[in-house]
Amino acid sequence: MPANELTHFIGGKHEAGTSGRFGDVYQPMTGEIIARVPLASTDELRAAVKVAKAAQIDWANTNPQRRARVFMRFVDLLNTHMDELAELLAREHGKTIPDAKGDVQRGLEVAEFAIGIPHLLKGEYTENAGPGIDIYSMRQPLGVVAGITPFNFPAMIPLWKAAPAIACGNAFILKPSERDPTVPLRLAELFQEAGLPDGVFNVVNGDKEAVDAILDDPEIAAVGFVGSSDIAQYVYSRGATTGKRVQAFGGAKNHMIVMPDADMDQAVDALIGASFGSAGERCMAISVAVPVGEQAASQLRERLVPRIESLKVGPSTSLDADFGPLVTKAHLERVKGYVTTGIDEGAELVVDGREFSMQGYENGFYMGGCLFDRVTPDMRIYREEIFGPVLSMVRAADYNEAINLANSHEYANGVAIFTRDGDAARDFASKVEVGMVGINVPIPVPLAYYTFGGWRRSGFGDLNQHGPDAIRFYTRTKTVTSRWPSGIKDGAQFEIPVMK
């Protein structure tokens, strides 16, 4: 097998693809193809399900404390291999090494949360709910579950899905993005090294055929997805039709409202990092700045322009780059196309980064930061997710107009407000109709023991990612009503039972 031909990971072993179909894996900073990834057939996916189903039985019967010990060792291994994982991630995704470490770290934190599974799985108990009757509940695993994860966080989001699912006693099949699959395969090896039984965590690489096979397989009980909203809706609808639990998270158009009283330097620092970090390839990136009032808009623009023009774009290995290349040439052209569309629609392109070229890396997928001003809600660059280093300014006359922008957009993943006014901040947190809210915090991603999820077309399904919702999603509640013979003879009862 050629060194650059990747595999699946099924039943504790690397398995070569048998479908005969492959996808190219690029190194974004150079534009070179560095590997081929097998694209699984329905039969290959089905074989992985069979292996996972067999392994899940014993894993579910392993007591929660022993499961927690596996995660203790796994967290230690993630810390030990942090540099290695970050380098692998940066090589295939394009984000800088420090950003890649953040990707791994946020996944690691959910694995840390999973260590608390003995407490998280505790049920409820009521003694003497009726004469001689006790009632108790228990949480039990679903069986085999799956995750379909995107290219932009190849460590974090697989761990957001897999760690709670496995801790709850399920077996897990991961279908990572075919654009950067090496880190998920390495995570599988580290799980095995931590003592996770073979077959409990499996990686099946693939494209739409593998996705549809997951959604249609009758023995996969639940599916978690992160990607674009159109595909999230497709996954949710098709998975629900086949009787699965589905949590599907989609796109975003995150607004940051800048009030007239905001610390403008603080707001600019926040916008620069939140808009252009990871080349804007984040579902929680700030892509819309909403200054309230013309004075705030002028001040914000005046400070943003030189900061965006001085952003350092560099290869993933650069220690001082602010962000690296985009993930593929096709995605780079898509983002540039949005910039052209914005100009055609009448938005004012204040900073144009489309012609950026990195000396020595001319074939890499680079572009500089872009800033639009005087964007209006009817424009495509406002309505649609660009997923690149492009920031739009939408000027609002007052606070009510600003909050209505966030509330009326079809995406409702995250939102932020920058202000010194506690009353305004409190009112905003209460009234804004968005899933995650930041107050003087530009990227309000909750920590692992809270849940992550957007509203409207940013999220499909009733339960969110990580935190307590993940435990609810990956388990079923069983409630037992119990009475032992005590010599009491009630006789036959024909009406619905009640506790007297």
Coordinates of C-alpha atoms in Angstrom, one line a residue:
M1 CA 0.0 0.0 0.0
P2 CA 1.5 3.4 -0.9
A3 CA 2.5 5.5 2.1
N4 CA 0.1 8.3 1.1
E5 CA -3.0 6.0 0.8
L6 CA -5.1 6.3 4.0
T7 CA -7.4 3.7 5.5
H8 CA -10.5 3.2 7.5
F9 CA -10.2 2.2 11.2
I10 CA -12.7 -0.6 12.0
G11 CA -12.6 -3.1 14.9
G12 CA -9.3 -1.8 16.2
K13 CA -7.5 -2.2 12.8
H14 CA -6.6 0.0 9.8
E15 CA -8.6 -1.4 6.9
A16 CA -7.8 -0.6 3.3
G17 CA -10.7 0.8 1.3
T18 CA -12.4 -1.8 -1.1
S19 CA -14.8 0.5 -3.0
G20 CA -12.2 1.5 -5.6
R21 CA -13.1 5.1 -5.1
F22 CA -10.7 7.7 -3.5
G23 CA -10.6 11.4 -2.7
D24 CA -7.6 13.7 -2.8
V25 CA -6.3 15.2 0.4
Y26 CA -4.5 18.5 -0.1
Q27 CA -1.9 20.4 1.9
P28 CA -3.5 23.9 1.7
M29 CA -0.3 25.9 2.3
T30 CA 1.4 24.4 -0.8
G31 CA -1.6 23.3 -2.9
E32 CA -0.1 19.8 -3.2
I33 CA -2.0 16.5 -3.0
I34 CA -0.5 14.7 0.0
A35 CA -2.7 11.6 0.4
R36 CA -5.6 9.7 -1.0
V37 CA -8.5 8.8 1.2
P38 CA -10.8 5.8 0.5
L39 CA -14.5 6.6 0.0
A40 CA -16.5 3.8 1.6
S41 CA -19.3 1.9 -0.1
T42 CA -22.5 1.0 1.6
D43 CA -21.2 -2.5 2.1
E44 CA -18.1 -1.2 3.9
L45 CA -20.2 1.0 6.2
R46 CA -22.5 -2.0 6.9
A47 CA -19.5 -4.1 7.9
A48 CA -18.4 -1.4 10.4
V49 CA -21.9 -1.4 11.9
K50 CA -21.7 -5.1 12.4
V51 CA -18.4 -4.8 14.2
A52 CA -19.6 -1.9 16.3
K53 CA -22.8 -3.8 17.3
A54 CA -20.8 -6.8 18.5
A55 CA -18.4 -4.6 20.5
Q56 CA -21.1 -2.5 22.1
I57 CA -22.7 -5.2 24.2
D58 CA -19.7 -5.8 26.4
W59 CA -18.9 -2.1 26.5
A60 CA -22.4 -1.2 27.7
N61 CA -22.0 -3.8 30.5
T62 CA -18.7 -2.2 31.6
N63 CA -19.4 -0.1 34.7
P64 CA -19.3 3.7 34.2
Q65 CA -16.3 4.1 36.5
R66 CA -14.2 1.8 34.3
R67 CA -15.4 3.7 31.2
A68 CA -14.3 6.9 32.9
R69 CA -10.8 5.5 33.5
V70 CA -10.4 4.9 29.7
F71 CA -11.2 8.6 29.3
M72 CA -8.7 9.6 31.9
R73 CA -6.0 7.8 30.0
F74 CA -7.3 9.2 26.7
V75 CA -7.1 12.8 28.0
D76 CA -3.5 12.2 29.1
L77 CA -2.6 10.9 25.7
L78 CA -4.2 13.9 24.0
N79 CA -2.1 16.2 26.1
T80 CA 1.1 14.1 25.4
H81 CA 0.4 14.1 21.6
M82 CA -0.8 17.7 21.4
D83 CA 2.0 18.9 19.2
E84 CA 1.8 15.9 16.9
L85 CA -2.0 16.3 16.5
A86 CA -1.7 20.0 15.9
E87 CA 0.9 19.5 13.2
L88 CA -1.2 16.8 11.4
L89 CA -4.3 19.0 11.7
A90 CA -2.6 22.1 10.3
R91 CA -1.0 20.2 7.4
E92 CA -4.4 19.0 6.1
H93 CA -6.7 21.9 7.2
G94 CA -4.5 24.9 6.8
K95 CA -5.0 26.6 10.1
T96 CA -2.0 27.7 12.1
I97 CA -0.4 25.5 14.7
P98 CA -1.6 27.6 17.7
D99 CA -5.2 27.5 16.2
A100 CA -4.9 23.8 15.6
K101 CA -3.9 23.3 19.2
G102 CA -7.0 25.2 20.2
D103 CA -9.0 22.8 18.0
V104 CA -7.6 19.8 19.9
Q105 CA -8.0 21.4 23.3
R106 CA -11.7 22.1 22.9
G107 CA -12.2 18.5 22.0
L108 CA -10.1 17.4 24.9
E109 CA -12.3 19.4 27.3
V110 CA -15.4 17.3 26.2
A111 CA -13.4 14.2 26.8
E112 CA -12.6 15.6 30.3
F113 CA -16.3 16.1 30.8
A114 CA -16.9 12.5 29.9
I115 CA -14.8 11.4 32.8
G116 CA -17.7 12.4 35.0
I117 CA -20.0 9.8 33.4
P118 CA -20.6 7.8 36.7
H119 CA -22.3 10.9 38.0
L120 CA -23.9 12.0 34.8
L121 CA -25.7 8.7 34.3
K122 CA -27.2 8.6 37.7
G123 CA -31.0 8.2 37.6
E124 CA -33.7 9.1 40.1
Y125 CA -35.4 7.2 42.9
T126 CA -38.5 7.7 44.9
E127 CA -39.2 5.4 47.9
N128 CA -42.9 4.8 48.9
A129 CA -44.4 6.6 45.9
G130 CA -47.5 4.6 46.8
P131 CA -48.3 1.8 49.2
G132 CA -45.2 -0.4 49.1
I133 CA -44.3 1.0 45.7
D134 CA -40.9 2.5 44.7
I135 CA -40.2 4.2 41.4
Y136 CA -36.8 4.7 39.8
S137 CA -35.3 5.6 36.5
M138 CA -32.2 4.7 34.7
R139 CA -30.3 5.9 31.6
Q140 CA -29.3 3.2 29.1
P141 CA -27.2 3.5 25.9
L142 CA -28.9 3.5 22.5
G143 CA -26.5 0.9 20.9
V144 CA -24.6 1.9 17.7
V145 CA -24.5 5.7 17.0
A146 CA -22.7 7.7 14.3
G147 CA -21.2 11.1 13.8
I148 CA -20.8 13.0 10.5
T149 CA -18.3 15.8 11.0
P150 CA -17.0 18.8 9.0
F151 CA -13.5 19.8 7.8
N152 CA -13.1 22.9 9.8
F153 CA -12.6 21.2 13.2
P154 CA -11.2 17.7 12.5
A155 CA -10.4 17.1 16.2
M156 CA -12.9 19.1 18.2
I157 CA -16.2 18.2 16.6
P158 CA -15.5 14.4 16.3
L159 CA -14.7 14.4 20.0
W160 CA -17.8 16.5 20.8
K161 CA -19.8 13.7 19.2
A162 CA -17.8 10.6 20.1
A163 CA -16.7 11.3 23.7
P164 CA -20.2 11.6 25.3
A165 CA -21.6 8.8 23.1
I166 CA -18.9 6.3 24.1
A167 CA -18.9 7.3 27.8
C168 CA -22.6 6.5 27.8
G169 CA -22.0 3.0 26.7
N170 CA -22.6 3.2 22.9
A171 CA -20.4 2.1 20.1
F172 CA -19.5 5.0 17.7
I173 CA -18.9 5.2 13.9
L174 CA -17.3 8.4 12.8
K175 CA -17.6 9.6 9.2
P176 CA -15.1 12.6 9.2
S177 CA -14.6 15.0 6.4
E178 CA -12.7 13.5 3.5
R179 CA -10.7 16.8 3.2
D180 CA -8.7 16.2 6.4
P181 CA -9.2 12.7 7.8
T182 CA -5.8 12.0 9.3
V183 CA -6.4 13.4 12.8
P184 CA -9.6 11.4 13.2
L185 CA -7.7 8.2 12.3
R186 CA -5.0 9.2 14.9
L187 CA -7.7 9.8 17.5
A188 CA -8.9 6.2 16.9
E189 CA -5.3 4.9 17.6
L190 CA -5.2 6.9 20.8
F191 CA -8.5 5.6 22.0
Q192 CA -7.2 2.1 21.5
E193 CA -4.0 2.9 23.4
A194 CA -6.1 4.3 26.2
G195 CA -7.8 0.9 26.6
L196 CA -11.0 1.4 24.6
P197 CA -12.1 -2.1 23.4
D198 CA -11.7 -2.7 19.7
G199 CA -14.8 -1.9 17.7
V200 CA -16.2 0.7 20.1
F201 CA -14.8 3.6 18.0
N202 CA -14.6 3.2 14.3
V203 CA -13.6 5.6 11.5
V204 CA -15.2 5.1 8.1
N205 CA -14.1 7.7 5.5
G206 CA -16.4 8.6 2.7
D207 CA -18.6 11.0 0.8
K208 CA -22.4 11.1 0.2
E209 CA -22.7 7.4 -0.3
A210 CA -21.3 6.8 3.2
V211 CA -23.6 9.5 4.6
D212 CA -26.7 8.0 3.1
A213 CA -25.6 4.5 4.3
I214 CA -25.4 5.8 7.8
L215 CA -28.8 7.5 7.6
D216 CA -30.5 4.5 6.1
D217 CA -28.9 1.8 8.3
P218 CA -31.5 0.3 10.6
E219 CA -29.0 -0.6 13.3
I220 CA -27.7 2.9 13.8
A221 CA -29.9 4.5 16.4
A222 CA -28.7 8.1 16.4
V223 CA -26.7 10.5 14.2
G224 CA -24.9 13.7 15.0
F225 CA -24.0 16.1 12.2
V226 CA -22.3 19.4 11.7
G227 CA -22.0 21.1 8.3
S228 CA -24.0 23.4 6.1
S229 CA -27.7 24.1 6.8
D230 CA -29.0 22.6 3.6
I231 CA -27.2 19.3 4.3
A232 CA -28.1 19.5 8.0
Q233 CA -31.8 19.7 7.0
Y234 CA -31.3 16.8 4.7
V235 CA -29.6 14.7 7.4
Y236 CA -32.3 15.5 9.9
S237 CA -35.2 14.7 7.6
R238 CA -33.7 11.5 6.2
G239 CA -32.5 10.3 9.5
A240 CA -35.8 11.0 11.3
T241 CA -37.7 9.2 8.5
T242 CA -35.7 6.1 9.2
G243 CA -36.5 6.4 13.0
K244 CA -33.2 7.7 14.2
R245 CA -32.5 10.4 16.8
V246 CA -30.8 13.2 14.9
Q247 CA -29.0 16.4 16.0
A248 CA -27.9 18.3 12.9
F249 CA -26.1 21.7 13.2
G250 CA -25.8 24.0 10.2
G251 CA -24.5 27.3 9.0
A252 CA -24.3 30.7 10.7
K253 CA -24.2 34.4 10.1
N254 CA -23.0 35.7 13.5
H255 CA -23.6 39.4 14.3
M256 CA -21.6 41.5 16.7
I257 CA -23.5 44.6 17.8
V258 CA -21.2 47.5 18.7
M259 CA -23.0 50.0 20.9
P260 CA -22.0 53.7 20.9
D261 CA -20.6 53.4 24.5
A262 CA -18.5 50.3 23.7
D263 CA -14.7 50.3 24.3
M264 CA -13.9 50.7 20.6
D265 CA -10.4 49.3 20.9
Q266 CA -11.7 46.3 22.7
A267 CA -14.4 45.8 20.1
V268 CA -11.9 46.0 17.2
D269 CA -9.5 43.5 18.9
A270 CA -12.5 41.2 19.3
L271 CA -13.7 41.6 15.7
I272 CA -10.2 41.0 14.2
G273 CA -9.7 37.7 16.0
A274 CA -13.3 36.5 15.7
S275 CA -13.7 37.4 12.0
F276 CA -10.3 36.4 10.6
G277 CA -9.1 33.6 12.9
S278 CA -8.9 30.3 11.1
A279 CA -9.4 32.3 7.9
G280 CA -13.1 32.7 8.9
E281 CA -13.7 28.9 8.5
R282 CA -15.7 28.7 11.8
C283 CA -19.4 28.4 12.4
M284 CA -18.9 30.7 15.3
A285 CA -16.9 33.3 13.4
I286 CA -18.2 36.9 13.5
S287 CA -19.0 37.7 9.9
V288 CA -21.3 40.8 10.5
A289 CA -20.4 43.9 12.5
V290 CA -23.4 46.0 13.4
P291 CA -22.3 49.5 14.7
V292 CA -25.1 51.4 16.2
G293 CA -25.2 55.0 15.0
E294 CA -23.1 56.8 12.5
Q295 CA -20.5 57.9 15.0
A296 CA -19.8 54.3 16.1
A297 CA -19.7 53.1 12.5
S298 CA -17.1 55.8 11.6
Q299 CA -15.0 55.0 14.6
L300 CA -15.2 51.2 14.0
R301 CA -14.3 51.5 10.3
E302 CA -11.4 53.9 10.9
R303 CA -9.9 51.4 13.4
L304 CA -10.7 48.2 11.4
V305 CA -9.1 49.2 8.1
P306 CA -5.5 49.4 9.2
R307 CA -5.8 46.3 11.3
I308 CA -7.2 44.2 8.5
E309 CA -4.6 45.6 6.0
S310 CA -1.8 44.6 8.4
L311 CA -3.1 41.0 9.1
K312 CA -0.3 38.5 8.7
V313 CA -1.3 35.6 6.4
G314 CA 1.1 32.8 6.2
P315 CA 1.8 29.0 6.0
S316 CA 0.3 26.8 8.7
T317 CA 3.8 26.3 10.1
S318 CA 4.4 30.0 10.6
L319 CA 4.6 31.0 14.3
D320 CA 3.6 34.6 13.7
A321 CA 0.8 34.2 11.1
D322 CA -2.7 35.4 12.1
F323 CA -4.3 32.9 9.8
G324 CA -3.3 30.5 7.1
P325 CA -4.7 29.3 3.8
L326 CA -8.3 28.1 3.1
V327 CA -8.9 24.4 3.0
T328 CA -9.1 23.8 -0.8
K329 CA -8.7 25.7 -4.1
A330 CA -12.5 25.2 -4.8
H331 CA -13.4 26.8 -1.5
L332 CA -11.0 29.7 -2.1
E333 CA -12.6 30.4 -5.4
R334 CA -16.0 30.2 -3.8
V335 CA -15.1 32.8 -1.2
K336 CA -13.6 35.1 -3.8
G337 CA -16.8 34.7 -5.8
Y338 CA -18.8 36.1 -2.8
V339 CA -16.5 39.1 -2.7
T340 CA -17.3 39.8 -6.4
T341 CA -21.0 39.3 -5.7
G342 CA -20.8 41.9 -2.9
I343 CA -19.3 44.4 -5.2
D344 CA -21.9 43.7 -7.9
E345 CA -24.7 44.1 -5.3
G346 CA -23.5 47.6 -4.4
A347 CA -21.6 47.0 -1.1
E348 CA -18.5 49.1 -0.6
L349 CA -15.4 46.9 -0.6
V350 CA -13.1 48.8 1.8
V351 CA -10.3 46.2 2.0
D352 CA -9.7 43.7 -0.8
G353 CA -7.6 40.7 0.1
R354 CA -8.3 38.6 -3.0
E355 CA -5.0 39.1 -4.7
F356 CA -2.8 38.1 -1.8
S357 CA 0.0 35.7 -2.8
M358 CA 2.4 34.1 -0.5
Q359 CA 6.0 34.1 -1.8
G360 CA 7.3 30.6 -2.0
Y361 CA 3.8 29.2 -1.6
E362 CA 2.2 30.6 -4.8
N363 CA 0.1 27.4 -5.3
G364 CA -1.3 27.6 -1.8
F365 CA -4.9 28.5 -1.2
Y366 CA -4.4 32.0 0.3
M367 CA -6.3 35.2 0.4
G368 CA -6.1 38.3 2.7
G369 CA -8.8 39.8 4.8
C370 CA -11.7 41.6 3.2
L371 CA -14.0 44.3 4.7
F372 CA -17.3 45.4 3.2
D373 CA -19.2 48.5 4.5
R374 CA -22.7 49.6 3.8
V375 CA -24.0 46.1 3.4
T376 CA -27.8 45.8 3.5
P377 CA -29.9 42.8 4.5
D378 CA -31.1 42.1 1.0
M379 CA -27.6 41.3 -0.3
R380 CA -26.4 37.7 -0.7
I381 CA -23.2 38.5 1.2
Y382 CA -25.4 39.2 4.2
R383 CA -27.9 36.4 3.8
E384 CA -25.5 33.6 3.1
E385 CA -22.6 32.1 5.0
I386 CA -19.3 32.9 3.2
F387 CA -17.0 30.8 5.5
G388 CA -13.9 32.9 4.7
P389 CA -12.0 35.9 5.8
V390 CA -14.7 38.4 4.9
L391 CA -16.3 40.8 7.3
S392 CA -19.4 42.9 6.5
M393 CA -20.5 46.1 8.2
V394 CA -24.2 46.6 8.5
R395 CA -25.0 50.0 10.0
A396 CA -27.9 50.2 12.4
A397 CA -29.6 53.5 13.3
D398 CA -30.4 52.4 16.9
Y399 CA -30.4 49.4 19.3
N400 CA -33.8 48.1 18.2
E401 CA -32.7 47.9 14.5
A402 CA -29.5 46.1 15.5
I403 CA -31.3 43.5 17.6
N404 CA -33.9 43.0 14.9
L405 CA -31.1 42.2 12.4
A406 CA -30.0 39.3 14.5
N407 CA -33.5 38.2 15.2
S408 CA -34.7 38.2 11.6
H409 CA -31.8 36.3 10.0
E410 CA -32.4 32.7 9.0
Y411 CA -29.3 31.7 10.9
A412 CA -29.2 32.0 14.7
N413 CA -26.0 30.3 15.9
G414 CA -24.2 33.0 17.9
V415 CA -24.4 36.7 18.5
A416 CA -22.4 39.2 20.6
I417 CA -22.9 42.7 22.0
F418 CA -20.1 45.1 23.0
T419 CA -21.3 47.7 25.5
R420 CA -20.5 49.3 28.9
D421 CA -24.2 49.4 29.8
G422 CA -25.2 46.5 32.0
D423 CA -28.9 47.3 31.5
A424 CA -28.6 47.1 27.7
A425 CA -26.6 43.9 27.9
R426 CA -29.1 42.3 30.2
D427 CA -32.0 43.3 27.9
F428 CA -30.1 42.0 24.9
A429 CA -29.4 38.6 26.4
S430 CA -33.1 38.3 27.2
K431 CA -34.5 39.5 23.9
V432 CA -32.1 38.3 21.2
E433 CA -33.4 35.1 19.5
V434 CA -30.1 33.3 19.0
G435 CA -28.8 30.1 20.6
M436 CA -25.5 31.4 22.0
V437 CA -24.9 35.0 23.3
G438 CA -21.7 36.9 24.1
I439 CA -21.6 40.0 26.2
N440 CA -18.3 41.6 25.5
V441 CA -17.2 38.1 24.3
P442 CA -16.9 37.8 20.6
I443 CA -17.1 34.0 20.2
P444 CA -19.5 32.7 22.8
V445 CA -18.8 29.0 22.6
P446 CA -19.9 27.5 25.9
L447 CA -17.5 25.3 27.9
A448 CA -17.9 21.6 27.8
Y449 CA -20.2 21.3 30.8
Y450 CA -22.8 23.6 29.0
T451 CA -24.5 22.8 25.7
F452 CA -23.7 24.2 22.3
G453 CA -26.4 24.8 19.8
G454 CA -28.0 27.3 17.5
W455 CA -31.6 28.2 16.6
R456 CA -33.6 28.4 13.4
R457 CA -31.7 27.0 10.4
S458 CA -28.5 26.8 12.5
G459 CA -29.8 23.7 14.3
F460 CA -32.2 20.9 13.7
G461 CA -33.3 18.6 16.5
D462 CA -34.3 19.1 20.1
L463 CA -31.0 18.5 21.9
N464 CA -27.6 20.3 21.6
Q465 CA -24.0 19.2 21.5
H466 CA -21.9 18.3 24.6
G467 CA -22.9 19.2 28.2
P468 CA -26.0 17.6 29.8
D469 CA -27.8 17.5 26.4
A470 CA -25.3 15.1 25.0
I471 CA -26.0 12.6 27.8
R472 CA -29.7 12.9 27.2
F473 CA -29.2 12.5 23.4
Y474 CA -27.1 9.4 23.6
T475 CA -29.2 7.5 26.2
R476 CA -32.8 6.4 26.7
T477 CA -34.6 6.8 30.0
K478 CA -36.2 3.7 31.4
T479 CA -38.6 4.2 34.4
V480 CA -39.4 1.3 36.7
T481 CA -42.4 1.1 39.1
S482 CA -41.8 -1.7 41.6
R483 CA -43.8 -3.4 44.3
W484 CA -42.8 -6.6 46.2
P485 CA -45.4 -8.9 47.7
S486 CA -46.3 -8.0 51.3
G487 CA -49.5 -9.9 51.9
I488 CA -51.6 -7.0 50.8
K489 CA -54.5 -8.1 48.5
D490 CA -55.9 -5.3 46.5
G491 CA -58.0 -7.4 44.1
A492 CA -58.3 -6.7 40.4
Q493 CA -58.1 -3.1 39.3
F494 CA -59.7 -1.9 36.1
E495 CA -59.2 1.8 36.2
I496 CA -55.9 3.5 35.4
P497 CA -53.6 3.1 38.4
V498 CA -53.2 6.2 40.7
M499 CA -51.2 6.7 43.8
K500 CA -53.7 7.1 46.8

